[in-house]
Coordinates of C-alpha atoms in Angstrom, one line a residue:
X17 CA 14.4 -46.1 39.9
X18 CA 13.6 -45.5 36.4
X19 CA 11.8 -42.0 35.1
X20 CA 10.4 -42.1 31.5
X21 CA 9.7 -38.8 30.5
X22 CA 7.1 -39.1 28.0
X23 CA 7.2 -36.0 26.3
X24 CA 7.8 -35.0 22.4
X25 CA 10.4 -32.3 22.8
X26 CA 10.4 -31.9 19.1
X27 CA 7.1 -32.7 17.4
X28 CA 5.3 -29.6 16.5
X29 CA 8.1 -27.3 17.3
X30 CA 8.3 -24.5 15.1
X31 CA 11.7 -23.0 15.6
X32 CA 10.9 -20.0 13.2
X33 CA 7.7 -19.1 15.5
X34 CA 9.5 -15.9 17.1
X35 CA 10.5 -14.4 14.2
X36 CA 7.3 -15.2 12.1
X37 CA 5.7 -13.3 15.1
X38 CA 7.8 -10.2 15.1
X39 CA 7.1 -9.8 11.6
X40 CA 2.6 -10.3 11.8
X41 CA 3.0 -8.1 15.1
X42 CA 4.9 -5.1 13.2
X43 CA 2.1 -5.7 10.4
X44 CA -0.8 -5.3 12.7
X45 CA 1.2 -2.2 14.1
X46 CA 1.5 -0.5 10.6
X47 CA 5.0 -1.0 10.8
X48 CA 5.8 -3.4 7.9
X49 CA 6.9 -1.8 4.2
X50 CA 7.1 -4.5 1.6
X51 CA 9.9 -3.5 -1.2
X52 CA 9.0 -5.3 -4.1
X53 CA 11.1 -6.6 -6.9
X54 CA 10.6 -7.9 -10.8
X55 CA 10.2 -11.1 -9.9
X56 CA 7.1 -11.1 -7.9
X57 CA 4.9 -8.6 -9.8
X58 CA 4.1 -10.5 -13.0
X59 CA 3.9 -13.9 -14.1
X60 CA 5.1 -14.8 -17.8
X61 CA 6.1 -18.0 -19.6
X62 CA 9.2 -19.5 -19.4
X63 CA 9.5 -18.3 -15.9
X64 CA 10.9 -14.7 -16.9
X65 CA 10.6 -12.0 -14.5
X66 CA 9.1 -8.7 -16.1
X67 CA 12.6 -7.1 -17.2
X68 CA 14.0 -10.6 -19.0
X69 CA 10.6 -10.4 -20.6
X70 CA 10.8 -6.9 -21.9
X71 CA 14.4 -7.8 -22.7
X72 CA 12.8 -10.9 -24.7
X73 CA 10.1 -8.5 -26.8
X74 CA 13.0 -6.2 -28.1
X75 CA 15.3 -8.5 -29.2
X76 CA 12.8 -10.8 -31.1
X77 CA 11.5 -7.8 -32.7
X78 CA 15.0 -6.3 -33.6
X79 CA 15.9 -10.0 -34.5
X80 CA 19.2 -9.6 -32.3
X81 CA 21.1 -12.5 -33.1
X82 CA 22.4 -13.0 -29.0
X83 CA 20.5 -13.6 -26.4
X84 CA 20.8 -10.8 -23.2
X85 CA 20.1 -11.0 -19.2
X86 CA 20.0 -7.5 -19.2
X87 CA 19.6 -4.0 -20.6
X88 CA 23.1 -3.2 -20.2
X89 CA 23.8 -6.4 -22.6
X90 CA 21.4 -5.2 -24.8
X91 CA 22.2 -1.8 -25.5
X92 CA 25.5 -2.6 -25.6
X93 CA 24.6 -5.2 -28.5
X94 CA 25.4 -3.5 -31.7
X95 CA 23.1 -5.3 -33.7
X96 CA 20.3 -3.0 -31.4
X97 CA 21.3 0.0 -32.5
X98 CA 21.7 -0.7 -36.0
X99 CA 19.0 -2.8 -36.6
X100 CA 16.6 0.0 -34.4
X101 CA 17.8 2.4 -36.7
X102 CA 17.4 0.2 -39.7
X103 CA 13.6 -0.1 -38.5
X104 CA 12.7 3.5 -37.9
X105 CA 14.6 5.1 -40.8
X106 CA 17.0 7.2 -38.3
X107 CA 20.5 7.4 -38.5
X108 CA 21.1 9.9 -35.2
X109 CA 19.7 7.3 -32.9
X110 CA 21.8 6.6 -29.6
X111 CA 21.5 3.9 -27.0
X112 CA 20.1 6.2 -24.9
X113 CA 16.6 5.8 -27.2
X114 CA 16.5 2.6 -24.8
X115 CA 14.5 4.7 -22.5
X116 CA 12.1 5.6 -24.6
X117 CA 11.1 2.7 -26.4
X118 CA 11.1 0.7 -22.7
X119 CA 8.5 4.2 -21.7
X120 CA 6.5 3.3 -25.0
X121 CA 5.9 -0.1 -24.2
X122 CA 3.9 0.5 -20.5
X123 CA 2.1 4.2 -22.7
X124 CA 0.5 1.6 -24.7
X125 CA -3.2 0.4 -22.5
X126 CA -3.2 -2.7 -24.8
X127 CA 0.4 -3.6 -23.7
X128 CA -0.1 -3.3 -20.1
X129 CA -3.8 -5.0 -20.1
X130 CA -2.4 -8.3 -21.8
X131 CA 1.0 -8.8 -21.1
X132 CA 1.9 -6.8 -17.3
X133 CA -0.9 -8.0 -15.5
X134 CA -0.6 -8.0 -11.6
X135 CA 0.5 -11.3 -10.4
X136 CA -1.7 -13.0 -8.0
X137 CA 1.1 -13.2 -5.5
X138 CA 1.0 -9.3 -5.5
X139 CA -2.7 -8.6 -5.1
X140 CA -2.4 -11.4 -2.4
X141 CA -0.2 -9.4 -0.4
X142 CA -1.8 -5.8 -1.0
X143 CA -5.4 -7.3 -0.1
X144 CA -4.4 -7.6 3.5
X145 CA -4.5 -4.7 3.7
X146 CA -1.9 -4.3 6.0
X147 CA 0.7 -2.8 3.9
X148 CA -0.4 0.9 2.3
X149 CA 3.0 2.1 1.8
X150 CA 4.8 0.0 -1.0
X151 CA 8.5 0.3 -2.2
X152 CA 9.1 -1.0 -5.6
X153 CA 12.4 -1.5 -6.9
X154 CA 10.8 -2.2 -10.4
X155 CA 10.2 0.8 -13.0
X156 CA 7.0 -0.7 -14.2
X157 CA 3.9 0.6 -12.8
X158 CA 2.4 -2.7 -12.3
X159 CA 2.9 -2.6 -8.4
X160 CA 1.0 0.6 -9.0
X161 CA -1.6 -0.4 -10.6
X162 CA -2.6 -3.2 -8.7
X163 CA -2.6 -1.1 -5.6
X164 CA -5.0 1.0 -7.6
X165 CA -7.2 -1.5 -8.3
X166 CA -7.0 -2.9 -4.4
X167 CA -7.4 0.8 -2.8
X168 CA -9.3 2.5 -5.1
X169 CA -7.7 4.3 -7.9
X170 CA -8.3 7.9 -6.2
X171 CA -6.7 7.4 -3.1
X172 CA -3.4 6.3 -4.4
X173 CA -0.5 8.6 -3.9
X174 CA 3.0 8.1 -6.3
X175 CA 6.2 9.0 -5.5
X176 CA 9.1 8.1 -7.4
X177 CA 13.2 8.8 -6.5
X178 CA 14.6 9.7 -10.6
X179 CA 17.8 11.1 -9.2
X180 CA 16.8 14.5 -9.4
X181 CA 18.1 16.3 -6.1
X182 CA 14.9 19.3 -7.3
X183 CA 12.8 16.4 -7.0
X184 CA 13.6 13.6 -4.9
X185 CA 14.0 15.9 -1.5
X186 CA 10.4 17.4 -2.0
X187 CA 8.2 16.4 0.1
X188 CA 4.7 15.3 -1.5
X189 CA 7.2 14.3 -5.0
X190 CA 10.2 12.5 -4.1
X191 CA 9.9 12.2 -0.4
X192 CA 7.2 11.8 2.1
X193 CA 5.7 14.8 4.3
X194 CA 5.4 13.2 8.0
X195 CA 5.0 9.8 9.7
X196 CA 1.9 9.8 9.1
X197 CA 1.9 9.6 5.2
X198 CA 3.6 6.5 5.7
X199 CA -0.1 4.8 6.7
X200 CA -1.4 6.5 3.3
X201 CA -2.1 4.0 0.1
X202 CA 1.4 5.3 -1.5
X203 CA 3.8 3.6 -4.2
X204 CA 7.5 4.6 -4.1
X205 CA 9.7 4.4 -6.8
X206 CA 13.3 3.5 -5.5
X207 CA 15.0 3.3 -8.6
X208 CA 12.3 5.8 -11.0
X209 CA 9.6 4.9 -12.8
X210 CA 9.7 4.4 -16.5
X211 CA 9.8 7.5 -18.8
X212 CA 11.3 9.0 -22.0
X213 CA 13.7 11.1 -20.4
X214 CA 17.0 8.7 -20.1
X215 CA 18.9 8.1 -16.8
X216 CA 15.1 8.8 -15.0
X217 CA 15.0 5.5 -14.1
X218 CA 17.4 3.0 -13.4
X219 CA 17.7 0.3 -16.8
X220 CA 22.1 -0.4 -17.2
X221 CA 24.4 -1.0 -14.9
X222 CA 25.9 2.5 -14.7
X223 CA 22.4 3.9 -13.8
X224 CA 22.0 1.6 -10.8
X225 CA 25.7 3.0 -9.8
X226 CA 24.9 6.7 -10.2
X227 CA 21.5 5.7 -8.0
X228 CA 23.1 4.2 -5.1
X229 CA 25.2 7.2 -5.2
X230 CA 22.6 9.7 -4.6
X231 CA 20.6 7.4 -2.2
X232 CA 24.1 7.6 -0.2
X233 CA 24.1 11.2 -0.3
X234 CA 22.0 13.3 3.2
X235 CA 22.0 16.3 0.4
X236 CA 20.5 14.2 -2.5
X237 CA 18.3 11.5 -0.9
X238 CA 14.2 11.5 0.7
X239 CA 15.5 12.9 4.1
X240 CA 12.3 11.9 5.8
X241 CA 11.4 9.0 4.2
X242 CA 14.6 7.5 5.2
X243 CA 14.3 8.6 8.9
X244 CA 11.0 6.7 8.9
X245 CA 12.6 3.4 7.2
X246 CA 15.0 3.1 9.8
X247 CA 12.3 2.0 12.4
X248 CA 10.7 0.3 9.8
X249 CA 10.5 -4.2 9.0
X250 CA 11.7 -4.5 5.6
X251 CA 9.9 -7.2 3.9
X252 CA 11.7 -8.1 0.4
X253 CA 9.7 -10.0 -2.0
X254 CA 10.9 -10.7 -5.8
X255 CA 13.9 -8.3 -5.5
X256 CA 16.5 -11.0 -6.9
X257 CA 18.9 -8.7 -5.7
X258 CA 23.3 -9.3 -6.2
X259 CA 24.9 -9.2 -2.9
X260 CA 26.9 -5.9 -3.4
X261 CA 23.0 -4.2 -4.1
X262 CA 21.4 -5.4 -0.9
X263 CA 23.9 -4.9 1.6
X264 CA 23.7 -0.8 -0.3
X265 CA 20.1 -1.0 0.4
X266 CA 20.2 -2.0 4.1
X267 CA 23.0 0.2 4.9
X268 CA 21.3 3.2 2.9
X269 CA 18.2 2.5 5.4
X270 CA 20.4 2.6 8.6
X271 CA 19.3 -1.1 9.5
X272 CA 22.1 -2.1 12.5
X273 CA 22.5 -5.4 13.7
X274 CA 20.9 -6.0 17.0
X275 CA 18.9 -8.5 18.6
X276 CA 15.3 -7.6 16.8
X277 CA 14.5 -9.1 13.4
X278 CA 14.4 -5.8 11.4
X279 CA 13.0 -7.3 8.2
X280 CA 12.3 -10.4 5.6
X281 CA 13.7 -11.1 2.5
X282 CA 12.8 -14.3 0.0
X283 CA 15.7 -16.6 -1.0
X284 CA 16.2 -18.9 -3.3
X285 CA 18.7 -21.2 -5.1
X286 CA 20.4 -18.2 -6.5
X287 CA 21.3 -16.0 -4.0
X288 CA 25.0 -16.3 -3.1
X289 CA 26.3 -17.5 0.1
X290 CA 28.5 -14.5 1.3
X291 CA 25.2 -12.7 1.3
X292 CA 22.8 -15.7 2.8
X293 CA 25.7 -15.3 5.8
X294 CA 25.7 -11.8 5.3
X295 CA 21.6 -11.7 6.2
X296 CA 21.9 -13.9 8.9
X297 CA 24.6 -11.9 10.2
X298 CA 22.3 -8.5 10.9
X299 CA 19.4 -10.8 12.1
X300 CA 17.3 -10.9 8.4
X301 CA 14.5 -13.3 8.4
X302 CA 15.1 -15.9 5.3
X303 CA 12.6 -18.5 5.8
X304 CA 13.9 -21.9 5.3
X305 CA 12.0 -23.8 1.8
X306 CA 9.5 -21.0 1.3
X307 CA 9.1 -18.9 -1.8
X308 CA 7.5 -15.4 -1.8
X309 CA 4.3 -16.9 -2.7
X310 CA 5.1 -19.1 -0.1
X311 CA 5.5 -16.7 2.3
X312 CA 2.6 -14.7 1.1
X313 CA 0.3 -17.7 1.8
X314 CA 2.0 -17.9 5.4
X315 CA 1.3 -14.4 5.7
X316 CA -2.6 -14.4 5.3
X317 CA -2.3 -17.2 7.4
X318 CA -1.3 -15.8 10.5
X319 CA -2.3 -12.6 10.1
X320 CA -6.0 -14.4 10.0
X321 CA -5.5 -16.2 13.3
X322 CA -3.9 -13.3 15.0
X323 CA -6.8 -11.4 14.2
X324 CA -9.3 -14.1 15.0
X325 CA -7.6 -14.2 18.6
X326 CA -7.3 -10.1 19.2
X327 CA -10.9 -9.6 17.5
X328 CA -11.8 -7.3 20.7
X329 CA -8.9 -5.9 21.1
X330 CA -8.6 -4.5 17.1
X331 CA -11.7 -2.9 17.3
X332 CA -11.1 -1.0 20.8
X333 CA -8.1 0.4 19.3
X334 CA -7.6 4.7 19.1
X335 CA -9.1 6.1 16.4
X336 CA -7.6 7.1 13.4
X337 CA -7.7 11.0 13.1
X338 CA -6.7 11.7 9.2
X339 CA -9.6 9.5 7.5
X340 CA -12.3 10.3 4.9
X341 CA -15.3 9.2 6.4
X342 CA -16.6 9.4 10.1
X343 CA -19.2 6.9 10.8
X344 CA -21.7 8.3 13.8
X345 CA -23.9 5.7 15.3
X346 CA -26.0 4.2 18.9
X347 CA -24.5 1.4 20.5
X348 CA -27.2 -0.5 19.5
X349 CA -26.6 -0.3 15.7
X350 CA -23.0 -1.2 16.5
X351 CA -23.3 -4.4 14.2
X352 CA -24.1 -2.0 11.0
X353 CA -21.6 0.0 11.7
X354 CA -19.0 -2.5 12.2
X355 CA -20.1 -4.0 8.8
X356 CA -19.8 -0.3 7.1
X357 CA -17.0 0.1 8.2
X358 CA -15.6 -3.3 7.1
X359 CA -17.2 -2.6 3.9
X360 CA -15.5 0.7 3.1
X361 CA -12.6 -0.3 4.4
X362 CA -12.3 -3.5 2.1
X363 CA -12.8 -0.7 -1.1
X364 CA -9.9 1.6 0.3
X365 CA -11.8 4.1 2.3
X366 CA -10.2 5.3 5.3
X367 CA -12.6 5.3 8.1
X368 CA -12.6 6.7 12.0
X369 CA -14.7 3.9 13.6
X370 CA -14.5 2.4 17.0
X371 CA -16.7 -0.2 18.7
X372 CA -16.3 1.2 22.1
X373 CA -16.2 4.9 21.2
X374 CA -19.3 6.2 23.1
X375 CA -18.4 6.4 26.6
X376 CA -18.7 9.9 26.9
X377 CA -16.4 11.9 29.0
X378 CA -15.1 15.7 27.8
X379 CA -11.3 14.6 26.7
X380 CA -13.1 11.8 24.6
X381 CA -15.7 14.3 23.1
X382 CA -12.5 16.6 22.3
X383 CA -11.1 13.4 20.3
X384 CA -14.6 12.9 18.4
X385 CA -15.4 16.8 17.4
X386 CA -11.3 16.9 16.3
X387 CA -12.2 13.7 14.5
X388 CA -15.2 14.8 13.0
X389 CA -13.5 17.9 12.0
X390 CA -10.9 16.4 10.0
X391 CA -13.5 13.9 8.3
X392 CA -14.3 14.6 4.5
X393 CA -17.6 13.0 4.8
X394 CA -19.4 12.6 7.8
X395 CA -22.1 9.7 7.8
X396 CA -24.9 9.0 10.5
X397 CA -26.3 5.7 10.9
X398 CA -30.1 6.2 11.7
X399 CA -32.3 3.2 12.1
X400 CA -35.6 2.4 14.7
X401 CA -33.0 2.2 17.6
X402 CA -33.0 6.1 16.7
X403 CA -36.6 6.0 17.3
X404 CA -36.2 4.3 20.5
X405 CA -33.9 6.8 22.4
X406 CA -35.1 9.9 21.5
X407 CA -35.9 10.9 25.1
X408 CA -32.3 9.8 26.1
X409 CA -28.9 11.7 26.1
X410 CA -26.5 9.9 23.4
X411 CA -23.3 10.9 21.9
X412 CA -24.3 10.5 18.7
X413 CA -26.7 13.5 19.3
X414 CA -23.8 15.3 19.8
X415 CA -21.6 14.5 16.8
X416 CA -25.1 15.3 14.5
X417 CA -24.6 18.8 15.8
X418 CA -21.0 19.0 15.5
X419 CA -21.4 18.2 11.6
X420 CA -24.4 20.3 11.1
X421 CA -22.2 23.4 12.1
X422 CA -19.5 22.7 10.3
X423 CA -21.7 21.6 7.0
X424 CA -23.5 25.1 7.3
X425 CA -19.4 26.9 6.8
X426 CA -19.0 24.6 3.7
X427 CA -21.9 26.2 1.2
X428 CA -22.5 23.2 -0.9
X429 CA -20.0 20.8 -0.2
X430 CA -21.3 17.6 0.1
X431 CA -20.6 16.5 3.9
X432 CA -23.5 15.0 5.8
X433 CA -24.0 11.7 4.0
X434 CA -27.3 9.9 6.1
X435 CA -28.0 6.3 5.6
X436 CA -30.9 4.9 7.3
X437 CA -33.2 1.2 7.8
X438 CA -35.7 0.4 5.1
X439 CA -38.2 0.7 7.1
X440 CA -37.6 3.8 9.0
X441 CA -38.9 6.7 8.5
X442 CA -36.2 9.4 8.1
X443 CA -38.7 12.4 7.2
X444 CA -40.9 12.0 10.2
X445 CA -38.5 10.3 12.8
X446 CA -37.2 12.7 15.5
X447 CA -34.1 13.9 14.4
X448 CA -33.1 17.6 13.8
X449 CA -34.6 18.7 10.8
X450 CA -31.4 20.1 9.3
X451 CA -30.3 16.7 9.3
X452 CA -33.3 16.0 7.1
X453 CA -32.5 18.5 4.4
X454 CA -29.7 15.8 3.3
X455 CA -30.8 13.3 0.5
X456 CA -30.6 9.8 2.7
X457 CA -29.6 6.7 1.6
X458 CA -31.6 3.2 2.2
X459 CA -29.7 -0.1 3.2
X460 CA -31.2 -3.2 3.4
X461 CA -31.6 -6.4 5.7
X462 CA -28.6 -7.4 3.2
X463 CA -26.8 -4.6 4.1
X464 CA -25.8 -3.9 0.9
X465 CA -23.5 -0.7 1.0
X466 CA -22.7 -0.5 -2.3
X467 CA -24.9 3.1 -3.0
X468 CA -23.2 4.0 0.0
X469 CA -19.7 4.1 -1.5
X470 CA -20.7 5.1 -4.5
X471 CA -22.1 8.2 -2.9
X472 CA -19.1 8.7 -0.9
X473 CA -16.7 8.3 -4.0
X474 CA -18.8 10.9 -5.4
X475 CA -18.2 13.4 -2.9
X476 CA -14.5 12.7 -2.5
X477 CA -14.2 13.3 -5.9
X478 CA -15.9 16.6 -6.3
X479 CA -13.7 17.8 -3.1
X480 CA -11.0 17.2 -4.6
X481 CA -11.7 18.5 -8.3
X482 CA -12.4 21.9 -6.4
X483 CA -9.3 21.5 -4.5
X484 CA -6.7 21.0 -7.7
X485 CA -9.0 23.6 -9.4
X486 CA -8.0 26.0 -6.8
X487 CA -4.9 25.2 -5.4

């Protein structure tokens, strides 16, 4: 008897499928921190990462005679000194004035606007959105300033690790708070962020030694924010790291080899063997062929068709209690509101929002009024569907009355932000006329929410002027 199995065991199989999965689901959990490296945050000529390139400036400038990989070459170079000292007339220069004229370089706008531009690579990754909390292992601000431009420049947060045991282990400076601030727009300086004062911020060889020391240290390290990394995928992009430095940076972070995928990183031609086995070894995630932008592009990707596929589920999630803006609405207007919320969300607003959340019941009501509560801004949606159930009960009703009470302990603190239809007619519709007192604003059939941030920026911004004024 003969038996022909016609089946293609092998076409189409994807044998990198789990792990490409265990990274998109820790994403859409908020469980992903991407550390990245020099190599992915700027693209210059020649194929230079940002340091080789700053390297490059210097020593055409100085007219070195040698060419140098690194900062430890160059300051090392006597021709650097001399000729720096040559140039600026000063004989009691050391090669610690490295630091300085490295800070100088990102102080001047002009500098950073034409020649440290964010790659696209970058801004690619942060617009997903799915990654607030960045490590960079970089000194430049670039990763910084691209998050500002993606999230909004006033809710991004900086800390930065400068080997400063005053600094590094207080929370809110060099270490995080809670959990929680790890779901905050935040950049972290591993290795310091450029400034004038020298050994800040790690530039020679000896600095990134006297770093790893003090990220080794329980007395001299982010106590909390390394408690949180442990749990935490690990998704290296443009780090370009030696062998001795990674295997540091995974031990520092308490990764143990197990049977889950605890992170990604990008390899390529130059990354030594001993530490491609050494990867593979604690379960890393290197993607066969694929560079960072590579894996970027796979990244959108599937984090696209995952969404299109748990659509109802994302938006029946819990609500987020420590947000900026609370968006009240009927049922009915649930399509504004979802595109509201999309909308702010897309310009870096935090938003408590949920598509199922008015289904009443008193533990659920707790969860709105703490919501509500611990909202800056509070908006109500009101449209003809307002109109339309004013003889019945909604929770919406409810959550007006909640924010009215609070806005009346707040003097003149901008917190009841209406919007309303075009065509309705907020001054004589049958809502409480304390709501009316508030200046509403109009959106269109277009939906065009753009007054609507700009209102809400406004008032964020005034909050928090008072608060720095006061604290």
């Amino acid at each position: 008897m003969n038996i022909n199995f016609d089946i293609d065991i092998i076409g189409g199989f994807d044998p990198e499928k789990d792990k490409w999965d265990a990274l998109i689901e820790a994403a859409i959990a908020g469980n992903v921190v991407p550390v990245i490296g020099p190599g992915i945050i700027c693209e210059h000529r020649d194929g230079m990462n940002i340091n080789e390139f700053i390297i490059s400036t210097i020593s055409k400038q100085l007219q070195l005679t040698e060419k140098h990989q690194s900062f430890s070459q160059l300051v090392y170079d006597t021709e650097f000194l001399g000729n720096l000292k040559k140039l600026l007339k000063n004989d009691t220069l050391t090669k610690d004035v490295i630091y300085a004229l490295v800070n100088n370089i990102f102080n001047n706008p002009k500098n950073v606007e034409q020649y440290f531009v964010p790659s696209s690579a970058l801004k690619r990754l942060l617009n997903i959105k799915l990654f607030p909390f960045v490590i960079t292992t970089s000194f430049a601000p670039v990763v910084e300033n691209a998050m500002r431009e993606i999230w909004g420049n006033r809710n991004i947060r900086v800390l930065s690790f400068c080997r400063n045991p005053q600094k590094d282990t207080k929370p809110g400076i060099g270490d995080i708070i809670s959990a929680t601030d790890m779901q905050k727009p935040t950049v972290y300086y591993m290795f310091g962020k450029s400034a004038s004062q020298p050994h800040s911020y790690v530039l020679t060889d000896n600095d990134m030694l006297e770093f790893c020391q003090s990220w080794l240290s329980d007395q001299t390290r982010p106590s909390n924010l390394c408690t949180q990394l442990k749990d935490k995928y690990l998704l290296m992009l443009g780090c370009g790291y030696s062998d001795w430095l990674f295997r540091f940076i995974w031990f520092c972070m308490n990764k143990t080899s197990d049977a889950k995928t605890k992170g990604l990183m990008a390899s390529d031609e130059s990354t030594h063997e001993t530490l491609v086995e050494y990867l593979r070894r604690i379960d890393t995630f290197l993607p066969e062929n694929k560079t960072p932008e590579d894996i970027i592009e796979e990244i959108e990707k599937r984090v696209v068709s995952y969404n299109l596929s748990h659509e109802s589920e994302w938006f029946s999630r819990p609500p987020k209690t420590e947000t900026q803006i609370f968006i009240s609405y009927s049922r009915s207007d649930s399509a504004i509101a979802e595109a509201l919320y999309r909308y702010l969300s897309n310009n870096g607003i935090s938003v408590w929002y949920d598509r199922n959340n008015l289904l009443g019941g008193a533990k659920f009501m707790d969860e709105i009024e703490t919501a509500i509560e611990n909202a800056k801004v509070f908006i109500p949606i009101l449209s003809n569907n307002i109109e339309k159930e004013a003889m019945g009960a909604h929770v919406y009703r409810k959550e007006w009355k909640k924010a009215l009470d609070l806005q009346e302990s707040m003097g003149s603190r901008t917190f009841i932000i209406p919007i309303h239809q075009q065509d309705f007619n907020f001054y004589s519709a049958d809502i409480p006329k304390s709501l009316k007192n508030h200046n509403s604003i109009v959106f269109g059939e277009d939906l065009d929410f753009a007054p609507v941030l700009n209102a809400i920026n406004e008032a964020l911004n005034k909050l928090d002027n008072f608060k720095s004024h006061n604290a």
